[in-house]
Each structure stands twice: as C-alpha cells, then as structure tokens.
Short mmCIF file of C-alpha atoms in Angstrom, two decimals:
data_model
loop_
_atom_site.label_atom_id
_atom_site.label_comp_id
_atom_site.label_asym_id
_atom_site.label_seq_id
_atom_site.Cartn_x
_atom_site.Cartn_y
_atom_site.Cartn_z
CA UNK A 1 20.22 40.16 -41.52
CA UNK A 2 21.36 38.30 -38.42
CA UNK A 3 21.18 34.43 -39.74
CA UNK A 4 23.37 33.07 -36.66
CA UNK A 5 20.37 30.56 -35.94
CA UNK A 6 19.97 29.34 -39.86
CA UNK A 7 23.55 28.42 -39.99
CA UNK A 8 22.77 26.16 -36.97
CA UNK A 9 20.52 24.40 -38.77
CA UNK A 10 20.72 20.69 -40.07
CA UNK A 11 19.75 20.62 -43.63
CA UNK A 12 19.03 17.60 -45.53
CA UNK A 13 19.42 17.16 -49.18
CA UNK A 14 15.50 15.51 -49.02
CA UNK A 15 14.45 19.15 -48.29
CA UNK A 16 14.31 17.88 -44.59
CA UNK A 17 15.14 20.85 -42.19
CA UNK A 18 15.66 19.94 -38.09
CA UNK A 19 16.60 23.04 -35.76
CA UNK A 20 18.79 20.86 -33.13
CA UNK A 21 18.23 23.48 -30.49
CA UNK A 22 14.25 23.76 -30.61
CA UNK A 23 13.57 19.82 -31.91
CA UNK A 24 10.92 21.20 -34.62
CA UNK A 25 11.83 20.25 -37.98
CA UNK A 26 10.49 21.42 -41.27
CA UNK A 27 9.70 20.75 -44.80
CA UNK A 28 11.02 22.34 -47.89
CA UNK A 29 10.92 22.56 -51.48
CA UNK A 30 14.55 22.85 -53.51
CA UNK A 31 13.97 26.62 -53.71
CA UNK A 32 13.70 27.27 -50.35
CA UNK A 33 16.41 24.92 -49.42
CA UNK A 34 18.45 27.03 -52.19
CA UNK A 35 18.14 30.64 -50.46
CA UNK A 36 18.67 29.27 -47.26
CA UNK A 37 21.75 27.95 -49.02
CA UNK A 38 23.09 31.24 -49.82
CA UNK A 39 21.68 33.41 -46.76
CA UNK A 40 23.93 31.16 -45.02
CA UNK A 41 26.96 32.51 -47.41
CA UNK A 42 26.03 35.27 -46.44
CA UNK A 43 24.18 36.78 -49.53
CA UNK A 44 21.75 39.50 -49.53
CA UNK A 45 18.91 39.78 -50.91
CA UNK A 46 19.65 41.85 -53.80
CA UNK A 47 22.70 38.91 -54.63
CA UNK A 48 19.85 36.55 -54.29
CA UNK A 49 17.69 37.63 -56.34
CA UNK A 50 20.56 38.22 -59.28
CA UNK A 51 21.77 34.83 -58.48
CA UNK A 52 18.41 32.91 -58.36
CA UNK A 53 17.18 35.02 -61.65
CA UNK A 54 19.63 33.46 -63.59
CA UNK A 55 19.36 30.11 -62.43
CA UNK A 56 15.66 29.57 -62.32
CA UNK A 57 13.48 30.52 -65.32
CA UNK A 58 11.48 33.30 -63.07
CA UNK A 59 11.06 37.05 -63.75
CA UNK A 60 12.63 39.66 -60.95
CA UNK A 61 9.67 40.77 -60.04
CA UNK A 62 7.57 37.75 -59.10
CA UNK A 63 11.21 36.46 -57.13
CA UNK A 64 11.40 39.28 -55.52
CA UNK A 65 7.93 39.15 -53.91
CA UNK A 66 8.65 35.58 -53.05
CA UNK A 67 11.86 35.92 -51.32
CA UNK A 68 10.41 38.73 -49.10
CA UNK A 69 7.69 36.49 -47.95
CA UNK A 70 9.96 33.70 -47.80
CA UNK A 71 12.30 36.18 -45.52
CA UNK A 72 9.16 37.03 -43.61
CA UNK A 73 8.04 33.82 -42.84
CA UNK A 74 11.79 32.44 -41.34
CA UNK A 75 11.64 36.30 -38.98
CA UNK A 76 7.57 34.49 -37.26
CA UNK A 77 9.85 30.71 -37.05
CA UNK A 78 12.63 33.17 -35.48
CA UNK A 79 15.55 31.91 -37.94
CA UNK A 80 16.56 35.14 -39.03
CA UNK A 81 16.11 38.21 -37.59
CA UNK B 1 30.46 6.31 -24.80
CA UNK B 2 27.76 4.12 -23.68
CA UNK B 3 28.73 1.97 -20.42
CA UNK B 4 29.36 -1.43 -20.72
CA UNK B 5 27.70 -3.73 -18.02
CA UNK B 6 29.03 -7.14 -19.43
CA UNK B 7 31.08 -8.05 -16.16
CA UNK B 8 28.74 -6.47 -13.46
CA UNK B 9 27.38 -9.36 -11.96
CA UNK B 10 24.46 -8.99 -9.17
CA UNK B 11 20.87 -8.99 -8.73
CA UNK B 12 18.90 -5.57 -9.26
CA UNK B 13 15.32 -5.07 -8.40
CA UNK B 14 13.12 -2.36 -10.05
CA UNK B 15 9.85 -1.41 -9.89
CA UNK B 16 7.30 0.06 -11.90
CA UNK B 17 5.70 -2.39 -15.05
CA UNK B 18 2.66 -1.32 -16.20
CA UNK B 19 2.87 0.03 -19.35
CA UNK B 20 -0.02 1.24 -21.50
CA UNK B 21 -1.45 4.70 -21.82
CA UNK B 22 0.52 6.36 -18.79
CA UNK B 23 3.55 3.58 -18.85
CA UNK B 24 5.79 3.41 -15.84
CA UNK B 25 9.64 3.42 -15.99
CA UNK B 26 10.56 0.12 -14.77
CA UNK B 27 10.52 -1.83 -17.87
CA UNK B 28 12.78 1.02 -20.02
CA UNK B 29 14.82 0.71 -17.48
CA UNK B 30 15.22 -3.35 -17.44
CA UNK B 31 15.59 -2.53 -21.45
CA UNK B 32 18.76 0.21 -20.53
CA UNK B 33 20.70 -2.85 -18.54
CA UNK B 34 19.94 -5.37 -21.13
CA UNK B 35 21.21 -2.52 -23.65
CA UNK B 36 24.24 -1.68 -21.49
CA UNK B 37 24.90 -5.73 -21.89
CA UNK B 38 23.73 -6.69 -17.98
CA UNK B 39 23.65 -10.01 -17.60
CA UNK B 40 22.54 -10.40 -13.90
CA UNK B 41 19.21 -11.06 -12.85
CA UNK B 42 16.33 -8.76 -12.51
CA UNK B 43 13.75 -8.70 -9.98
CA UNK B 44 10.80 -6.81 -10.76
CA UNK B 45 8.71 -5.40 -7.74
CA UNK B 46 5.22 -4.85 -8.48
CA UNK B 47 2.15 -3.54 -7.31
CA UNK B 48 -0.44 -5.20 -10.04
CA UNK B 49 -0.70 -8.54 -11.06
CA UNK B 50 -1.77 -7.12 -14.77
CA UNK B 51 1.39 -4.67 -15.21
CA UNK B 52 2.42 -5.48 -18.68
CA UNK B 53 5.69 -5.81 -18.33
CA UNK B 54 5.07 -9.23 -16.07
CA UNK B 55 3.90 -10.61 -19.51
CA UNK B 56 7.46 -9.33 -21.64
CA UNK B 57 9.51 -12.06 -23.08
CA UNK B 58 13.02 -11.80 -21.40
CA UNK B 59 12.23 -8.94 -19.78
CA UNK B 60 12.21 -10.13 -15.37
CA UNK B 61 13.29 -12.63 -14.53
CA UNK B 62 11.56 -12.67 -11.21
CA UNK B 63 8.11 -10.99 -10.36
CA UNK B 64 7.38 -10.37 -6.75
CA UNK B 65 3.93 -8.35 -5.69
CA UNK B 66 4.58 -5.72 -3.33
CA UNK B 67 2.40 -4.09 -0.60
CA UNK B 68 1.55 -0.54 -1.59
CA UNK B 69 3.55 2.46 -0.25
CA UNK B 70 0.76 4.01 1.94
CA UNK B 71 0.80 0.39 3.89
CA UNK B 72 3.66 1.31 6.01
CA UNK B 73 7.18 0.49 6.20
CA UNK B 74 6.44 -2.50 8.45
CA UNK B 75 4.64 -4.37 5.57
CA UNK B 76 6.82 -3.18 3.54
CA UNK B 77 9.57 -4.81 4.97
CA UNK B 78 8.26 -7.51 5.89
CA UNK B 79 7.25 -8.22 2.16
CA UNK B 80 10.73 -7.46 1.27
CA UNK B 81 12.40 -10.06 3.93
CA UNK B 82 10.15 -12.45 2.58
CA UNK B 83 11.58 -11.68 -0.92
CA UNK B 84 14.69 -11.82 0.14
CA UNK B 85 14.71 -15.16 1.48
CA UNK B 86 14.14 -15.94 -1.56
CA UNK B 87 16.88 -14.26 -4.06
CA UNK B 88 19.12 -11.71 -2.99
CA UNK B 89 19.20 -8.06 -4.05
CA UNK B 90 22.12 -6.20 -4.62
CA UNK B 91 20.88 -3.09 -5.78
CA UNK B 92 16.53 -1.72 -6.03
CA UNK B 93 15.58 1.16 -8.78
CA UNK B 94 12.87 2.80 -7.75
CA UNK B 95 11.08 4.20 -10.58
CA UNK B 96 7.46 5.31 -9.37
CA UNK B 97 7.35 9.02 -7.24
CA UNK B 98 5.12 7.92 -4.57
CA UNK B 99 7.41 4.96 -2.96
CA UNK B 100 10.82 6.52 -3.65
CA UNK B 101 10.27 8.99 -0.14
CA UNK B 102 9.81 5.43 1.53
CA UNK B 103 12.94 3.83 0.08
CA UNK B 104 15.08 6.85 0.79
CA UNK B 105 13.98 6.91 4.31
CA UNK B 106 14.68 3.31 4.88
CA UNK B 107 18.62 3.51 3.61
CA UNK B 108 20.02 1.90 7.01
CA UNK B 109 17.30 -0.91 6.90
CA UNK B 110 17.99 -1.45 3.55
CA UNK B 111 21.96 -1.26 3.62
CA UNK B 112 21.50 -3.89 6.58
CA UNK B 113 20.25 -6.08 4.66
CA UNK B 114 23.28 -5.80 1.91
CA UNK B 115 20.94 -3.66 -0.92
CA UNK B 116 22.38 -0.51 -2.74
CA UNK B 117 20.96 2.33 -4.36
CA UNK B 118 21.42 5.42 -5.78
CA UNK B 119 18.82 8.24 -4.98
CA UNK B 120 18.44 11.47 -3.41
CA UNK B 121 18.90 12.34 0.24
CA UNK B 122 15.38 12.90 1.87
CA UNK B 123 16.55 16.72 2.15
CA UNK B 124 16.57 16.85 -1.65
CA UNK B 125 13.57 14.75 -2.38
CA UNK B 126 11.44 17.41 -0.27
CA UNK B 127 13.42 20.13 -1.76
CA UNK B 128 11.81 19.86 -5.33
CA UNK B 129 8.42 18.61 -3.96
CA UNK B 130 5.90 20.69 -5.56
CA UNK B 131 4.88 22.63 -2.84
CA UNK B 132 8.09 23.85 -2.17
CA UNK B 133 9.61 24.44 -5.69
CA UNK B 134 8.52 27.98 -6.20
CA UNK B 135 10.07 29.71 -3.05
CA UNK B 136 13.39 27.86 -3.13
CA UNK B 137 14.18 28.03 -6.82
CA UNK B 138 13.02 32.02 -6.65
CA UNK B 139 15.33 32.17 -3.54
CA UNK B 140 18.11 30.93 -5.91
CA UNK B 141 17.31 32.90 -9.21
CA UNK B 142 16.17 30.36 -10.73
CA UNK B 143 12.92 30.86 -12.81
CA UNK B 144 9.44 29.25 -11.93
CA UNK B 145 5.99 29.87 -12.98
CA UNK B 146 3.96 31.75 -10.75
CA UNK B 147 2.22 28.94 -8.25
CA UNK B 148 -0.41 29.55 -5.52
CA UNK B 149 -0.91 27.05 -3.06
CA UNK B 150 -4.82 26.42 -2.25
CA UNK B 151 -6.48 25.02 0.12
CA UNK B 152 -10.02 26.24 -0.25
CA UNK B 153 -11.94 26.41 -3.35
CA UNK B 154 -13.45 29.80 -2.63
CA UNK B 155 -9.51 30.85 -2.91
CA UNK B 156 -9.59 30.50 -6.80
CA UNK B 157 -12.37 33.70 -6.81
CA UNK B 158 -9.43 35.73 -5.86
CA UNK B 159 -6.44 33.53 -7.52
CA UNK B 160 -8.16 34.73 -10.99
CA UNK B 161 -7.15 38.71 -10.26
CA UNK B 162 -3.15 37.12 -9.92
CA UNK B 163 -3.06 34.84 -12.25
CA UNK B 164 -5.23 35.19 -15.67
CA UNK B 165 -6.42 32.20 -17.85
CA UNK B 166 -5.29 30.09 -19.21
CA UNK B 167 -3.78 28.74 -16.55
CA UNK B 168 -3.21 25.19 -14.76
CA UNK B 169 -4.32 23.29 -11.85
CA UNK B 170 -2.38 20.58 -10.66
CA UNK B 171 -2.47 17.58 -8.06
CA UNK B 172 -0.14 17.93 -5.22
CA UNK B 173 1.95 14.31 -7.11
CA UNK B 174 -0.24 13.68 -10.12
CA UNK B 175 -1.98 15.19 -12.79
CA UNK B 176 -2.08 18.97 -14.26
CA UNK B 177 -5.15 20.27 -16.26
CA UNK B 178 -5.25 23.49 -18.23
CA UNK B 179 -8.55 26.04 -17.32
CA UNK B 180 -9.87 28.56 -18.90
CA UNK B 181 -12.97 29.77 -16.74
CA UNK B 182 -13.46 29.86 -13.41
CA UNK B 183 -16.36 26.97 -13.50
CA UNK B 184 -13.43 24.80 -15.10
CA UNK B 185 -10.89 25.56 -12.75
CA UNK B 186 -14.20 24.90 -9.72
CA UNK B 187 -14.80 21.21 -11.80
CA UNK B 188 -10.83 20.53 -11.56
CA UNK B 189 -10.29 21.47 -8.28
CA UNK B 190 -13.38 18.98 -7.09
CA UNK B 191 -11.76 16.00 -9.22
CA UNK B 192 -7.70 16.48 -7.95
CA UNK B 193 -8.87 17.32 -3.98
CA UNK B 194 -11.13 13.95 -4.31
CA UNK B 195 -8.17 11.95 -6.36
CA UNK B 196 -4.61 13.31 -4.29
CA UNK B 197 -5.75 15.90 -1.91
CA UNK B 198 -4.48 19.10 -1.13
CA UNK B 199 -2.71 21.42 -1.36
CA UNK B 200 -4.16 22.47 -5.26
CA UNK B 201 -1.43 24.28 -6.93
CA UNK B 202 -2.40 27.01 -8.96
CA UNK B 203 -0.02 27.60 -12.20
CA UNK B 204 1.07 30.45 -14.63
CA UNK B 205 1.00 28.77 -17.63
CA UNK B 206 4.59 30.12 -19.51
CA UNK B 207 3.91 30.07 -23.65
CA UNK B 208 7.16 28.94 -25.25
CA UNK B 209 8.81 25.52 -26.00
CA UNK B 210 8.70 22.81 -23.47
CA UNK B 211 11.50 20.21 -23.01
CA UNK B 212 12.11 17.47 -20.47
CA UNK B 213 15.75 16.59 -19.42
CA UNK B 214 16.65 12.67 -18.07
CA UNK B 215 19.41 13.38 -15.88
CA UNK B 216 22.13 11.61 -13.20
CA UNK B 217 23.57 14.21 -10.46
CA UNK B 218 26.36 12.64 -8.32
CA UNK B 219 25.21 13.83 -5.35
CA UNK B 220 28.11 16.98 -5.12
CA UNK B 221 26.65 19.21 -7.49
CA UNK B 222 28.26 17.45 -10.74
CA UNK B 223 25.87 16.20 -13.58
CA UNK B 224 27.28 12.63 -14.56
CA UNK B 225 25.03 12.82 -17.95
CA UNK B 226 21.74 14.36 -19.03
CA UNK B 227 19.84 14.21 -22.48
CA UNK B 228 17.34 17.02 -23.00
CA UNK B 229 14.98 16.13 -25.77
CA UNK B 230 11.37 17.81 -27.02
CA UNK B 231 8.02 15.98 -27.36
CA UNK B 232 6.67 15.34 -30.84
CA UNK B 233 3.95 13.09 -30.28
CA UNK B 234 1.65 14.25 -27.27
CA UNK B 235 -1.65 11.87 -26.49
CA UNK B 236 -5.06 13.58 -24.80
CA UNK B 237 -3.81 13.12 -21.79
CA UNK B 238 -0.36 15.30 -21.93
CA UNK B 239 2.40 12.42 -22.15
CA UNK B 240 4.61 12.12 -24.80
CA UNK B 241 4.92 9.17 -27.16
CA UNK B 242 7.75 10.71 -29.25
CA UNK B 243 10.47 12.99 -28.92
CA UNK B 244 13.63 13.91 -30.39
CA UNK B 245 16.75 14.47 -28.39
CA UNK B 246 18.21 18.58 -28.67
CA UNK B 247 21.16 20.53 -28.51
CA UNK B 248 20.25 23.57 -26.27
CA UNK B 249 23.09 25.28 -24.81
CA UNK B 250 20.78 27.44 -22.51
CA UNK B 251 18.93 24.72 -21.82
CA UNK B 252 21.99 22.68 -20.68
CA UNK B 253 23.24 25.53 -18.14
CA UNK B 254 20.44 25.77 -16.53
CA UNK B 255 19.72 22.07 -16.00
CA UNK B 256 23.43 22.29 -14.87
CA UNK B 257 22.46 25.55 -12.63
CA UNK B 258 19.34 23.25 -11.21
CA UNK B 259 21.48 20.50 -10.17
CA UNK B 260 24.49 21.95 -8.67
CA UNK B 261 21.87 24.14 -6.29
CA UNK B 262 20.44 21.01 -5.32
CA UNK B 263 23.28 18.75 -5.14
CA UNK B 264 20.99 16.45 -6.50
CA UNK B 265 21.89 12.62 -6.38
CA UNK B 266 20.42 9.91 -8.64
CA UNK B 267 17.91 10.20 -11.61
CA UNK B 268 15.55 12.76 -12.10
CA UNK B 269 13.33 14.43 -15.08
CA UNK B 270 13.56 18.25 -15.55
CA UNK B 271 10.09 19.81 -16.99
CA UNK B 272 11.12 23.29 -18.14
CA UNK B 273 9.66 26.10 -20.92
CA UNK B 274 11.94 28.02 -22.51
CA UNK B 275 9.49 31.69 -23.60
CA UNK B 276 10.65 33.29 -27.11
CA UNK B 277 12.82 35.66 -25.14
CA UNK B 278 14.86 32.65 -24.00
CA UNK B 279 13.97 32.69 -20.64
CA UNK B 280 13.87 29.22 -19.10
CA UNK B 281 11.63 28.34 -16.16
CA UNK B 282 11.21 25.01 -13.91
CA UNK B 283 8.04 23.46 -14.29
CA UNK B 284 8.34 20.44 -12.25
CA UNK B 285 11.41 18.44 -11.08
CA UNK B 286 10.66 14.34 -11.43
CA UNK B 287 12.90 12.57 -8.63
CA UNK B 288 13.05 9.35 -11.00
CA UNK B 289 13.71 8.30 -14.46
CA UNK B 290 10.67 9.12 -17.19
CA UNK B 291 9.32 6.48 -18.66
CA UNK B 292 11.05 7.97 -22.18
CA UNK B 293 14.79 6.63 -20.50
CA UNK B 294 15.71 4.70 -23.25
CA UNK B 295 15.78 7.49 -25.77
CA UNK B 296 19.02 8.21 -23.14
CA UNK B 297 20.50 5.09 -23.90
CA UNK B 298 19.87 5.68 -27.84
CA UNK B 299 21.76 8.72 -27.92
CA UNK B 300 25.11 7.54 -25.76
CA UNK B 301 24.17 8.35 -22.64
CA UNK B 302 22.95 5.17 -20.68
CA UNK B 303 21.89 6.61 -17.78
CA UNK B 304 19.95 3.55 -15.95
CA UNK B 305 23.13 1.64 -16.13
CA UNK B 306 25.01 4.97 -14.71
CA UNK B 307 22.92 4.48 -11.77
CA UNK B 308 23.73 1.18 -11.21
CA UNK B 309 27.41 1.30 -11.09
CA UNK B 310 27.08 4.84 -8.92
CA UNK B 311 24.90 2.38 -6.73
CA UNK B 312 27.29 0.00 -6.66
CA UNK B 313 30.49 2.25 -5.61
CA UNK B 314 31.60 2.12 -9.05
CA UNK B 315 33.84 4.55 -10.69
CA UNK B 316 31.98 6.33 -13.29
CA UNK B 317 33.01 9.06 -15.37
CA UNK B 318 30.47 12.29 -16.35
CA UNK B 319 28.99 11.85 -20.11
CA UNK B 320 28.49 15.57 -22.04
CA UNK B 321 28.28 14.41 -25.05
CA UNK B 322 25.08 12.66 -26.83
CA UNK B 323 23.78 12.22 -30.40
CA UNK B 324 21.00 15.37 -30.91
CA UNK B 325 18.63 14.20 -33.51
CA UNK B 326 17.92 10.79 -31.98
CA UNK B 327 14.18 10.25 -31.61
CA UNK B 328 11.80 7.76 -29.80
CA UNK B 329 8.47 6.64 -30.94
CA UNK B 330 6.33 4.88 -28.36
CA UNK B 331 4.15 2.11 -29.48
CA UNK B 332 2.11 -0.45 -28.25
CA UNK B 333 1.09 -4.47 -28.65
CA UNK B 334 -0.40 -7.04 -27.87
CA UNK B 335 1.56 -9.57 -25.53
CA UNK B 336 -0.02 -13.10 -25.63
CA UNK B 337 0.84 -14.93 -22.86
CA UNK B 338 -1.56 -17.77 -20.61
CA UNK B 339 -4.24 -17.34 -17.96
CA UNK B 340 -1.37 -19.39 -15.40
CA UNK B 341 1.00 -17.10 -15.29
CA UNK B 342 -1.10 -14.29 -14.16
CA UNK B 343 -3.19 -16.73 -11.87
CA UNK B 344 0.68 -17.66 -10.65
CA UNK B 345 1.48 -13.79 -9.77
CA UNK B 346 -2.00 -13.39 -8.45
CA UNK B 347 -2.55 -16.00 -5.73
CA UNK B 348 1.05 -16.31 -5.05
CA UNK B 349 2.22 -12.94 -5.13
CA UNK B 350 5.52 -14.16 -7.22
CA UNK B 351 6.33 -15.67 -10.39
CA UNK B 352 9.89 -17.34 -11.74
CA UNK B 353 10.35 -16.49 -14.79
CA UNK B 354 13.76 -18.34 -15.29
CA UNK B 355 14.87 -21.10 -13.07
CA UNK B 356 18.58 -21.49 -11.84
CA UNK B 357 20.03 -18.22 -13.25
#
C-alpha cells in the first residue's frame, strides 16, 4: 500500500487531521488516528490487526471488517492507494 | 520574514473600500502596511461615499472621491491634480480590475507628477484578459478550460454539442454562473450581455480542487512571494469568506510556470483547479490583490508592503517560504460613525481624517 500522501499529513493529538497540500481537514476518533499511526510505520494490515487485537478489547473478526472499510474509505479521500 | 515598513516614510494612495458582501481590496491592503509597521499616511481614493472602509477607525487617513474609470483620463486627472494640491502621493495601489488598465496607461503622467507604482505593463495586463487567456496559455502548454467566445445567443444552440453541462458562463470582467440547461445558460447570457457586455465566455467547468494564489512577480519572470491557499467558507454568491493557506508543490510550479511566461509585474490572484489526476488548469488570472491579502501577511509573506518598496525602487528580496495551515475567517460589523462625516465625503468629495500628520 502506497501511503506516501498519509505520511504528509498533519495529525493532531485532538483527532484533528489537515492534508497541507489539498487544505481539507478531517475528523477522527483515537482508533482511526491509531492505524493511521502505524500505516505510516509502515505496518500491514495483517500487523495491524495483531497489533490492534491485543490492544483494544475487539475480536479479529469484527477488526478486520473495520480496518478494510477504514482502508477503503482513505483509497475514495485518495490517502492511500 | 515579514518586511518591516517602520522607516519608509511617504504618502500611498489606494483604492477600493467598500467592503460587505463582495469586499474590495483596498482596506486589507491599508491593514498589510499598518501590519508591516507603515507609518506614513494613507490616502484612500474612492468611488462611493458609503464604502465602508471611509467609516474604519484608523484605517485612511484621507478620503478623496474619485471620478469613475469610464469618465476618461481627462477627469481623471484632473480629479487627481486637484488631490494633489492638496497632499502629495508618493506611491497609488490600485486594487479594483476595471481602473488598473487606466493607471497603467497613464505611467508618464503619473511619474510627472512624482507618483510610483508597481503594476503590470499594458502588454501583460491584456495578456491575461479573459478573452485572450485560452489561446496564449494553450500556445505555452499551459492548461485552460475549454472557453468559447460568444457573441450571439443563438451560438450557445451549437456551444452545447462542444461543451456539455454543467458548464459556466461568465462576464467579459465580472461575474461567472454555473448552467445546467440550455434555458439557464439563454437567462444568463440575457443578464451578463445587459450588466458587462460582450464577448460571453463559455466555460468547461474542470471537477477537482480549486485554489487561488496572491502573488508579486518582479517584472523578469521571478516570483518575489506567493501564498496559495483553498476556500473553506464559500457564500451564495461564489466568494470566499475563509480559507486556509497550502503547501502544494505542483501547485507552486505552475504558478511559477504562469509567471515566468508572463513576466508578470506587480500583484495578481491565480484561480486554478487542480482534477484528481493532478492536472492543474488556469481559470482566471486577477491583475490585483484579492480582497483575502491579509491571509498573505498572516502567513510571512506581506505582499502589499512588497509592492510598496518594489514601487518605491527598493531592494527587496523573493519570500518562498510561508506558514501552511494559516487560515482567514471573514466577518462582518457594524461601524457606528455620524451622519457628518458621510455628508462631509458626499458634498465635498473629501474628508480629513487626521489633521497635521
């Protein structure tokens, strides 16, 4: 996954995302702000989902549908692709 | 980063006041001096005795009523020698796009009578008039929505097989509307031939992001500063009330690319749209400063006060670096004020602000 444009994102800790080369800025919730934390370390998803499982109290398989729409809704803003 | 205008000392005119829901230049400008720590004094020239900014606290510190641009450039001066028998100008900022043809073309009169500016060549200025944008910018690969000039209502029958709706029509200065049937694009072409004549442009209208640039080009193909920012407050009628100031590498290029084809001198306002393949195109070129200027001063790049040193012969070195993330929001109030000072500007044609300065 090509996340060149997340990584030029400016994340605040508020949960307050701004894209300095489009001005649009969005809102997140701690979760979100936490995978876009570690697709920016370069984690994939199966790393995600082993490293979110055992931080969060949520079963594989409900994480697992939520990070691929998660994924799928950064590929329609055009943050990953 | 930002210039420093605490020992220029002169008198600079500027025009352009009114405020409100389609607010003119001239008094973000004033605001950029003041910011950049001018301490001269300002002559506002203006065509309305109700322009808001006559009525703003410190803002002129002279108000002179001026003869509008379609009277001529004998009234015009004549107004003007009248003025200046009264205070002398150094240096005029022009802020409004239908007088700044008139000023350009009167440089010598103007330079005889000891006042400075800093604006395009009249080669320049009619370079990036509407009409004329599409074939010289394609001419120079440099992207522009498909345009059709029109002269003749009937044209638009066939203009709909080129270009498909959505699209826009748009005054030859003023005013753009987006269509999307032919009796709407009939309705808008009736209202813009009656209000600024023609030609009508007919325009693609390019889906993507839209950004406006503030810019100073010296005049030799080098941009002395420019701050590109996106709109995020738009009212009904198109202008923007807020914006935040980006960091657009593409976008910087081909501002860059724009000026140094035009060897453009002075301020000016870059419309472009960048489509989700990246590809940027020119939507209009603004031979002024927008009425959003100060956002330029908020983010280290005071490019009002640029101009007036450039006016002024002084050195001044290119700016490339600005704070992205800095936003402006527009807002409005109430200015109370007294029935005698707009009687004063009115039947005199001039108010004094501030005596002996």
């Amino acid at each position: 996954m090509d996340t060149t444009k997340l990584k030029k994102l400016a994340l605040s800790e508020s949960g307050f995302i701004f894209d300095p080369s489009t001005g649009i800025s969005y809102n997140s919730n701690e979760m979100a702000m936490r995978i876009i934390s570690l697709l920016n370390k370069e984690r994939n998803e199966a790393e995600i989902i082993a490293k979110i499982t055992e931080e969060y109290d949520i079963n594989q398989e409900t994480f697992t549908r939520d990070l691929d729409y998660f994924i799928s809704q950064l590929r329609n803003l055009h943050l990953v692709s | 980063m930002n210039v420093d205008l605490t020992n220029v000392n002169c008198t600079v005119a500027v025009t352009g006041l009114k405020t409100g829901d389609n607010p003119q230049p001239g008094t973000p400008v004033i605001r950029c001096l003041r910011d950049a720590g001018f301490k001269g004094k300002i002559v506002a020239l203006v065509y309305d005795a109700l322009e808001a900014g006559i009525y703003v606290e410190d803002l002129a510190d002279e108000i002179y009523l001026m003869p509008f641009p379609s009277g001529g450039s004998e009234v015009f001066l004549r107004r003007l020698d009248y003025i200046l028998s009264k205070v002398k100008i150094d240096v005029i900022i022009p802020t409004l796009d239908s007088e700044i043809i008139n000023y350009i073309r009167l440089e010598d009169k103007l330079t005889d009578r000891g006042i400075k500016f800093f604006l395009p060549t009249e080669e320049q200025f009619l370079a990036r008039d509407k009409t004329k944008l599409n074939r010289l910018f394609e001419e120079l690969g440099i992207s522009v929505p498909k345009s059709i000039f029109c002269s003749d209502a009937q044209e638009l029958y066939n203009i709909v097989s080129i270009i498909t709706f959505p699209f826009f029509i748009k005054g030859r200065l003023y005013e753009a509307y987006e269509v999307y049937t032919l009796d709407d694009a009939f309705a808008v072409f009736a209202k813009l031939k009656a209000k600024w004549g023609l030609p009508i442009i007919v325009q693609e209208k390019v889906i993507g992001d839209e950004f406006n640039v503030a810019l100073l080009g010296d005049g030799e193909g080098g941009m002395l500063g420019m701050i590109p920012q996106r709109k995020i407050i738009i009212t009904d009628k198109g202008k923007g009330f807020g914006g935040v100031v980006v960091e657009n590498p593409e976008l910087t290029e081909f501002a860059k690319k724009v000026i140094s084809n035009l060897k453009w001198r002075g301020p000016a306002e870059l419309e472009v749209i960048q489509n989700s393949a990246g590809q940027i195109f020119v939507i209009e070129i603004n031979p002024r400063f927008p009425a959003w200027i100060r956002l330029s001063a908020g983010a280290g790049q005071n490019l009002p006060a640029m101009s007036l040193m450039k006016a002024l012969d002084m050195p001044v070195e290119p700016i490339d670096t600005y704070a992205t993330g800095t936003i402006f929001i527009r807002h409005s109030e109430d200015i109370i004020s007294h029935i005698s000072k707009f009687g004063t500007i009115s039947s005199l044609g001039e108010l004094h602000n501030k005596e002996g300065k």
